[in-house]
Amino acid sequence: MANPLLGTLIHAVGGVAASTCYLPLQKVKKWSWDTYWLLQASFAWFIFPFIIGFLTVPNLMDVFAKADTSVLINATLLGSIYGFGGMCFGLAIRHIGYSLTYTISIGISAILGTIVPLIMHGELVEKFNAPGGKVVFLGMFFALVGIVICGVAGYKKENDLKGIKVEGAEPLTFNMKKGLTLTLIAGVLSAVFGISLEVGEPLSAIADANGAGQFQGNAKLILSTGGAFITNLIWFTIVGLKRGTLKQLIDVKGIGVSAYSLNVGMSILTGALWYGQFFFYGIGHTNMGNFGFASWVIHMSMLIFFSYIVGIIMKEWKQVTKKTNTVLILALVVLITSFVVMAYGTMLGEGNIGGH
């Protein structure tokens, strides 16, 4: 039987992994960003998905063989489109900062990645009118409000810290027009990844029939991440050859054994954390029962919530004004409220409350 409360908690674990996956980048030295990104992408989108997929899904290749060809192709193509989103995200940060980029893009992703699949299947009205449906949609609304308030807090933070040099931070060349354009693209393409997972859902059913149980989502994840990897492999291989940075991947002597080992280790850790978010997403999604459609917005809002918590722990908000801190606290309270409301709604829908 589905357990939405457990599913929400597992989504929270995925949110922690997602919000910390790029922290290892701070330890990478003597490598270009292109080199780091290509190696971490190899582990996040290719190596870990296949290894974990083979370990957790019985007869994995048989699952692919039984699936409709159109499902395999479409899920992979959508994943490859998402691959461009990460590039746009990285560029946007340089123009409007991390907080604003992260919040706007994830906010767009949360909306589109949840609503579009429901519209595709003609289930929007049905899910809304189902037992607990209105409560779940109310929680989703709170989540979006919380994300918007987080964006306001992030914007105020960047204004507060403007002119203050932060050690190790990448210089910010503020360009709202260019940054916002890239952020909008990144947000839409991030939602495409959620749609890719939805398109690949038939693989989950086949994997479940093969005995994968709660790990059934690992089969479809291979298609979505595989598409993203293909895009990034082609792009960053060309960039690496053009800039002469690709050789850094094998230049142990030039970089030094210690630095090289650290860089590789941090890239692997980044890939593991990025993949970890969707490993737990798949398990959490399975436990959401009839309200699995809410998984995407829960995941995105959890991601935002914990990214701001990480920022607080790392004292990124230490020098902001009291007013900015108040806005941040309000945002986090609204997000916590949304998690509780959505979990309650899904439990109502599954009959775990009120005897339905």
Tab-separated table of C-alpha atoms in Angstrom:
chain	number	residue	atom	x	y	z
A	1	MET	CA	0.000	0.000	0.000
A	2	ALA	CA	1.189	3.500	-0.808
A	3	ASN	CA	2.493	5.613	2.053
A	4	PRO	CA	2.457	9.314	1.050
A	5	LEU	CA	3.976	10.458	4.336
A	6	LEU	CA	6.952	8.143	3.806
A	7	GLY	CA	7.067	9.273	0.175
A	8	THR	CA	7.279	12.922	1.236
A	9	LEU	CA	10.091	12.141	3.688
A	10	ILE	CA	11.998	10.257	0.980
A	11	HIS	CA	11.531	13.231	-1.360
A	12	ALA	CA	13.127	15.313	1.400
A	13	VAL	CA	16.208	13.067	1.295
A	14	GLY	CA	16.349	13.637	-2.456
A	15	GLY	CA	16.044	17.365	-1.823
A	16	VAL	CA	19.068	17.285	0.478
A	17	ALA	CA	21.106	15.460	-2.186
A	18	ALA	CA	20.008	17.946	-4.863
A	19	SER	CA	20.760	21.017	-2.761
A	20	THR	CA	24.305	19.854	-1.940
A	21	CYS	CA	25.368	18.238	-5.219
A	22	TYR	CA	27.442	21.193	-6.455
A	23	LEU	CA	29.198	21.964	-3.166
A	24	PRO	CA	32.153	19.682	-4.105
A	25	LEU	CA	32.950	22.116	-6.957
A	26	GLN	CA	34.438	24.482	-4.364
A	27	LYS	CA	37.256	21.978	-3.770
A	28	VAL	CA	38.185	21.519	-7.446
A	29	LYS	CA	41.486	23.187	-8.352
A	30	LYS	CA	43.571	23.564	-11.548
A	31	TRP	CA	40.718	22.304	-13.724
A	32	SER	CA	38.460	24.283	-16.023
A	33	TRP	CA	34.735	24.257	-15.300
A	34	ASP	CA	34.228	22.419	-18.621
A	35	THR	CA	36.435	19.511	-17.496
A	36	TYR	CA	34.740	19.231	-14.116
A	37	TRP	CA	31.268	19.394	-15.654
A	38	LEU	CA	31.980	16.703	-18.251
A	39	LEU	CA	33.356	14.252	-15.673
A	40	GLN	CA	30.611	14.803	-13.097
A	41	ALA	CA	27.995	14.512	-15.868
A	42	SER	CA	29.503	11.170	-16.888
A	43	PHE	CA	28.871	9.806	-13.403
A	44	ALA	CA	25.559	11.593	-12.745
A	45	TRP	CA	23.888	10.850	-16.067
A	46	PHE	CA	25.570	7.701	-17.373
A	47	ILE	CA	27.695	5.608	-15.005
A	48	PHE	CA	25.593	5.689	-11.817
A	49	PRO	CA	22.198	5.316	-13.580
A	50	PHE	CA	23.381	2.194	-15.424
A	51	ILE	CA	25.180	0.612	-12.462
A	52	ILE	CA	22.304	1.216	-10.015
A	53	GLY	CA	19.793	0.244	-12.691
A	54	PHE	CA	21.445	-3.145	-13.246
A	55	LEU	CA	21.736	-3.735	-9.493
A	56	THR	CA	18.138	-2.850	-8.611
A	57	VAL	CA	16.027	-3.814	-11.642
A	58	PRO	CA	15.927	-7.568	-12.396
A	59	ASN	CA	16.485	-8.381	-16.079
A	60	LEU	CA	16.962	-4.707	-16.939
A	61	MET	CA	17.666	-5.311	-20.623
A	62	ASP	CA	14.508	-7.397	-20.839
A	63	VAL	CA	12.586	-4.379	-19.477
A	64	PHE	CA	13.907	-2.238	-22.332
A	65	ALA	CA	13.158	-4.985	-24.865
A	66	LYS	CA	9.519	-5.183	-23.754
A	67	ALA	CA	8.986	-1.415	-23.850
A	68	ASP	CA	7.442	0.350	-26.821
A	69	THR	CA	10.119	1.848	-29.073
A	70	SER	CA	8.370	5.229	-29.093
A	71	VAL	CA	8.635	5.376	-25.286
A	72	LEU	CA	12.366	4.678	-25.394
A	73	ILE	CA	13.005	7.269	-28.107
A	74	ASN	CA	10.752	10.030	-26.756
A	75	ALA	CA	11.980	9.775	-23.147
A	76	THR	CA	15.602	9.872	-24.333
A	77	LEU	CA	15.008	12.812	-26.681
A	78	LEU	CA	13.294	14.808	-23.928
A	79	GLY	CA	16.229	14.018	-21.657
A	80	SER	CA	18.645	15.313	-24.295
A	81	ILE	CA	16.660	18.556	-24.541
A	82	TYR	CA	16.937	18.933	-20.767
A	83	GLY	CA	20.723	18.600	-21.174
A	84	PHE	CA	20.853	22.152	-22.532
A	85	GLY	CA	19.071	23.434	-19.401
A	86	GLY	CA	22.092	22.860	-17.175
A	87	MET	CA	24.277	24.897	-19.523
A	88	CYS	CA	21.823	27.814	-19.518
A	89	PHE	CA	21.558	27.584	-15.726
A	90	GLY	CA	25.315	27.916	-15.279
A	91	LEU	CA	25.513	30.926	-17.601
A	92	ALA	CA	22.523	32.620	-15.947
A	93	ILE	CA	24.223	32.517	-12.540
A	94	ARG	CA	27.016	34.698	-13.901
A	95	HIS	CA	24.515	37.408	-14.847
A	96	ILE	CA	21.877	37.502	-12.070
A	97	GLY	CA	23.397	35.404	-9.276
A	98	TYR	CA	22.774	31.984	-7.781
A	99	SER	CA	19.714	32.670	-5.605
A	100	LEU	CA	17.656	34.428	-8.254
A	101	THR	CA	18.598	31.950	-11.000
A	102	TYR	CA	17.895	28.935	-8.825
A	103	THR	CA	14.542	30.134	-7.541
A	104	ILE	CA	13.101	31.362	-10.848
A	105	SER	CA	14.178	28.314	-12.849
A	106	ILE	CA	13.017	25.807	-10.223
A	107	GLY	CA	9.742	27.696	-9.788
A	108	ILE	CA	9.022	27.428	-13.520
A	109	SER	CA	10.054	23.775	-13.475
A	110	ALA	CA	7.779	23.015	-10.520
A	111	ILE	CA	4.743	24.453	-12.323
A	112	LEU	CA	5.310	23.056	-15.815
A	113	GLY	CA	6.723	19.700	-14.698
A	114	THR	CA	3.574	19.057	-12.656
A	115	ILE	CA	0.781	20.559	-14.747
A	116	VAL	CA	1.911	19.564	-18.274
A	117	PRO	CA	1.904	15.764	-17.641
A	118	LEU	CA	-1.610	16.057	-16.133
A	119	ILE	CA	-2.814	17.960	-19.197
A	120	MET	CA	-1.081	15.442	-21.492
A	121	HIS	CA	-3.063	12.609	-19.886
A	122	GLY	CA	-6.270	14.625	-19.484
A	123	GLU	CA	-6.194	14.083	-15.717
A	124	LEU	CA	-6.044	17.647	-14.366
A	125	VAL	CA	-9.748	17.943	-13.432
A	126	GLU	CA	-9.918	14.302	-12.323
A	127	LYS	CA	-7.018	14.666	-9.891
A	128	PHE	CA	-8.374	17.959	-8.561
A	129	ASN	CA	-11.793	16.439	-7.805
A	130	ALA	CA	-10.422	13.173	-6.376
A	131	PRO	CA	-10.548	12.626	-2.575
A	132	GLY	CA	-7.843	14.830	-1.086
A	133	GLY	CA	-7.181	16.427	-4.481
A	134	LYS	CA	-8.185	19.958	-3.530
A	135	VAL	CA	-5.960	19.777	-0.437
A	136	VAL	CA	-2.995	18.597	-2.533
A	137	PHE	CA	-3.476	21.415	-5.046
A	138	LEU	CA	-3.726	23.891	-2.164
A	139	GLY	CA	-0.388	22.574	-0.892
A	140	MET	CA	1.066	22.952	-4.385
A	141	PHE	CA	-0.111	26.565	-4.409
A	142	PHE	CA	1.596	27.178	-1.052
A	143	ALA	CA	4.777	25.605	-2.457
A	144	LEU	CA	4.785	28.000	-5.400
A	145	VAL	CA	4.133	30.979	-3.101
A	146	GLY	CA	7.031	29.841	-0.911
A	147	ILE	CA	9.305	29.553	-3.943
A	148	VAL	CA	8.369	33.091	-5.054
A	149	ILE	CA	9.088	34.480	-1.573
A	150	CYS	CA	12.429	32.636	-1.614
A	151	GLY	CA	13.172	34.430	-4.869
A	152	VAL	CA	12.416	37.768	-3.226
A	153	ALA	CA	14.701	36.855	-0.321
A	154	GLY	CA	17.451	35.826	-2.738
A	155	TYR	CA	17.139	39.058	-4.681
A	156	LYS	CA	17.266	41.127	-1.479
A	157	LYS	CA	20.289	39.131	-0.324
A	158	GLU	CA	22.203	39.854	-3.516
A	159	ASN	CA	21.373	43.558	-3.149
A	160	ASP	CA	22.546	43.493	0.483
A	161	LEU	CA	25.823	41.840	-0.459
A	162	LYS	CA	26.447	43.917	-3.580
A	163	GLY	CA	29.921	45.334	-3.420
A	164	ILE	CA	31.039	42.902	-0.703
A	165	LYS	CA	33.773	40.620	-2.038
A	166	VAL	CA	33.127	36.987	-1.071
A	167	GLU	CA	36.232	34.816	-1.057
A	168	GLY	CA	36.150	32.121	-3.729
A	169	ALA	CA	32.946	33.427	-5.328
A	170	GLU	CA	32.673	33.830	-9.063
A	171	PRO	CA	32.474	37.472	-10.182
A	172	LEU	CA	28.934	38.566	-10.987
A	173	THR	CA	28.416	40.736	-14.055
A	174	PHE	CA	24.810	41.797	-13.472
A	175	ASN	CA	22.781	41.683	-16.668
A	176	MET	CA	19.104	41.167	-15.836
A	177	LYS	CA	17.921	40.889	-19.442
A	178	LYS	CA	20.416	38.230	-20.479
A	179	GLY	CA	20.309	36.430	-17.133
A	180	LEU	CA	16.518	36.318	-17.003
A	181	THR	CA	16.327	34.974	-20.564
A	182	LEU	CA	18.762	32.169	-19.746
A	183	THR	CA	16.938	31.435	-16.475
A	184	LEU	CA	13.570	31.129	-18.229
A	185	ILE	CA	15.100	28.699	-20.724
A	186	ALA	CA	16.723	26.715	-17.893
A	187	GLY	CA	13.417	26.517	-16.024
A	188	VAL	CA	11.438	25.290	-19.015
A	189	LEU	CA	14.081	22.699	-19.894
A	190	SER	CA	14.257	21.507	-16.283
A	191	ALA	CA	10.513	20.832	-16.477
A	192	VAL	CA	11.178	18.827	-19.641
A	193	PHE	CA	13.178	16.385	-17.507
A	194	GLY	CA	10.093	15.799	-15.365
A	195	ILE	CA	8.031	15.271	-18.511
A	196	SER	CA	10.696	12.849	-19.775
A	197	LEU	CA	10.275	10.802	-16.584
A	198	GLU	CA	6.513	10.815	-17.104
A	199	VAL	CA	6.859	9.649	-20.723
A	200	GLY	CA	9.123	6.824	-19.524
A	201	GLU	CA	6.602	5.679	-16.890
A	202	PRO	CA	5.603	2.526	-18.881
A	203	LEU	CA	9.110	1.200	-18.141
A	204	SER	CA	8.363	1.465	-14.429
A	205	ALA	CA	5.332	-0.776	-14.856
A	206	ILE	CA	7.398	-3.365	-16.735
A	207	ALA	CA	10.204	-3.147	-14.161
A	208	ASP	CA	7.660	-3.590	-11.363
A	209	ALA	CA	6.292	-6.704	-13.089
A	210	ASN	CA	9.872	-7.998	-13.211
A	211	GLY	CA	10.178	-7.619	-9.446
A	212	ALA	CA	11.882	-4.205	-9.131
A	213	GLY	CA	9.360	-3.042	-6.514
A	214	GLN	CA	10.155	0.408	-5.116
A	215	PHE	CA	13.192	0.632	-7.425
A	216	GLN	CA	11.051	0.443	-10.572
A	217	GLY	CA	11.778	4.100	-11.426
A	218	ASN	CA	15.478	3.353	-11.967
A	219	ALA	CA	14.680	1.864	-15.383
A	220	LYS	CA	13.076	4.988	-16.870
A	221	LEU	CA	15.693	7.217	-15.223
A	222	ILE	CA	18.364	5.670	-17.447
A	223	LEU	CA	16.591	7.034	-20.537
A	224	SER	CA	16.162	10.572	-19.192
A	225	THR	CA	19.693	10.906	-17.838
A	226	GLY	CA	21.156	9.101	-20.844
A	227	GLY	CA	19.681	11.724	-23.153
A	228	ALA	CA	21.081	14.522	-20.991
A	229	PHE	CA	24.505	12.866	-21.015
A	230	ILE	CA	24.610	12.588	-24.812
A	231	THR	CA	23.943	16.332	-25.172
A	232	ASN	CA	26.609	17.300	-22.642
A	233	LEU	CA	29.152	14.781	-23.942
A	234	ILE	CA	28.944	16.210	-27.457
A	235	TRP	CA	28.888	19.854	-26.337
A	236	PHE	CA	31.687	19.756	-23.786
A	237	THR	CA	33.898	17.489	-25.868
A	238	ILE	CA	33.776	20.083	-28.649
A	239	VAL	CA	34.327	22.931	-26.155
A	240	GLY	CA	37.183	21.041	-24.501
A	241	LEU	CA	38.927	20.415	-27.819
A	242	LYS	CA	38.425	24.018	-28.899
A	243	ARG	CA	39.797	25.459	-25.646
A	244	GLY	CA	42.454	22.801	-25.176
A	245	THR	CA	41.070	21.836	-21.748
A	246	LEU	CA	39.979	18.280	-22.562
A	247	LYS	CA	43.506	16.985	-21.927
A	248	GLN	CA	43.087	17.906	-18.252
A	249	LEU	CA	41.113	14.685	-17.841
A	250	ILE	CA	44.301	12.628	-18.296
A	251	ASP	CA	47.029	15.148	-17.405
A	252	VAL	CA	47.893	13.692	-13.991
A	253	LYS	CA	51.500	14.840	-14.069
A	254	GLY	CA	50.745	18.421	-15.110
A	255	ILE	CA	48.123	18.926	-12.391
A	256	GLY	CA	49.764	16.827	-9.709
A	257	VAL	CA	48.625	13.479	-8.321
A	258	SER	CA	47.099	15.009	-5.186
A	259	ALA	CA	45.105	17.721	-6.988
A	260	TYR	CA	44.093	15.333	-9.776
A	261	SER	CA	42.830	12.712	-7.307
A	262	LEU	CA	40.885	15.362	-5.391
A	263	ASN	CA	39.306	16.722	-8.585
A	264	VAL	CA	38.231	13.272	-9.746
A	265	GLY	CA	36.887	12.462	-6.274
A	266	MET	CA	34.872	15.684	-6.109
A	267	SER	CA	33.483	15.077	-9.610
A	268	ILE	CA	32.390	11.569	-8.615
A	269	LEU	CA	30.822	12.920	-5.412
A	270	THR	CA	28.926	15.559	-7.406
A	271	GLY	CA	27.651	12.883	-9.783
A	272	ALA	CA	26.632	10.629	-6.892
A	273	LEU	CA	24.685	13.407	-5.158
A	274	TRP	CA	22.978	14.532	-8.375
A	275	TYR	CA	21.971	10.968	-9.207
A	276	GLY	CA	21.001	10.393	-5.575
A	277	GLN	CA	18.281	13.030	-5.753
A	278	PHE	CA	16.442	11.091	-8.468
A	279	PHE	CA	17.207	7.698	-6.966
A	280	PHE	CA	15.234	8.836	-3.912
A	281	TYR	CA	12.767	10.683	-6.156
A	282	GLY	CA	11.853	7.352	-7.761
A	283	ILE	CA	11.288	5.638	-4.406
A	284	GLY	CA	9.345	8.623	-3.067
A	285	HIS	CA	7.229	8.769	-6.229
A	286	THR	CA	6.287	5.095	-5.852
A	287	ASN	CA	5.072	5.747	-2.312
A	288	MET	CA	2.877	8.719	-3.304
A	289	GLY	CA	0.193	6.404	-4.692
A	290	ASN	CA	-2.602	8.122	-6.617
A	291	PHE	CA	-0.948	11.494	-6.066
A	292	GLY	CA	2.350	10.646	-7.712
A	293	PHE	CA	1.760	13.674	-9.972
A	294	ALA	CA	2.601	15.876	-6.953
A	295	SER	CA	6.080	14.322	-6.723
A	296	TRP	CA	7.670	16.861	-9.066
A	297	VAL	CA	6.502	19.980	-7.249
A	298	ILE	CA	7.358	18.369	-3.880
A	299	HIS	CA	10.839	17.524	-5.166
A	300	MET	CA	11.411	21.013	-6.586
A	301	SER	CA	10.179	22.800	-3.455
A	302	MET	CA	12.230	20.466	-1.227
A	303	LEU	CA	15.240	21.312	-3.388
A	304	ILE	CA	14.664	25.037	-2.916
A	305	PHE	CA	14.020	24.639	0.813
A	306	PHE	CA	17.195	22.698	1.543
A	307	SER	CA	19.352	24.838	-0.767
A	308	TYR	CA	18.454	27.839	1.396
A	309	ILE	CA	19.060	25.829	4.585
A	310	VAL	CA	22.507	24.887	3.238
A	311	GLY	CA	23.128	28.574	2.509
A	312	ILE	CA	22.269	29.452	6.119
A	313	ILE	CA	24.555	26.713	7.473
A	314	MET	CA	27.382	27.973	5.266
A	315	LYS	CA	26.735	31.509	6.622
A	316	GLU	CA	25.866	32.917	3.199
A	317	TRP	CA	23.123	34.975	4.887
A	318	LYS	CA	25.261	36.229	7.753
A	319	GLN	CA	25.742	39.760	6.372
A	320	VAL	CA	22.204	40.419	5.094
A	321	THR	CA	19.787	42.848	6.740
A	322	LYS	CA	17.222	41.860	9.342
A	323	LYS	CA	14.438	42.554	6.840
A	324	THR	CA	15.954	40.128	4.333
A	325	ASN	CA	16.277	37.454	7.019
A	326	THR	CA	12.617	37.969	7.930
A	327	VAL	CA	11.576	37.412	4.308
A	328	LEU	CA	13.681	34.245	4.183
A	329	ILE	CA	12.145	32.857	7.383
A	330	LEU	CA	8.648	33.582	6.013
A	331	ALA	CA	9.523	31.735	2.790
A	332	LEU	CA	10.801	28.671	4.634
A	333	VAL	CA	7.715	28.592	6.892
A	334	VAL	CA	5.434	28.721	3.831
A	335	LEU	CA	7.383	25.890	2.202
A	336	ILE	CA	7.171	23.748	5.344
A	337	THR	CA	3.417	24.435	5.440
A	338	SER	CA	3.142	23.295	1.803
A	339	PHE	CA	4.892	19.999	2.582
A	340	VAL	CA	2.513	19.302	5.468
A	341	VAL	CA	-0.594	20.213	3.448
A	342	MET	CA	0.429	18.111	0.431
A	343	ALA	CA	1.296	15.106	2.619
A	344	TYR	CA	-2.053	15.433	4.403
A	345	GLY	CA	-3.928	15.657	1.103
A	346	THR	CA	-2.238	12.573	-0.338
A	347	MET	CA	-2.962	10.625	2.857
A	348	LEU	CA	-6.618	11.617	2.549
A	349	GLY	CA	-6.608	10.420	-1.033
A	350	GLU	CA	-5.039	7.092	-0.114
A	351	GLY	CA	-7.559	6.531	2.699
A	352	ASN	CA	-4.934	6.719	5.454
A	353	ILE	CA	-6.944	9.446	7.217
A	354	GLY	CA	-10.688	9.722	7.787
A	355	GLY	CA	-11.496	6.145	6.814
A	356	HIS	CA	-11.995	6.799	3.083
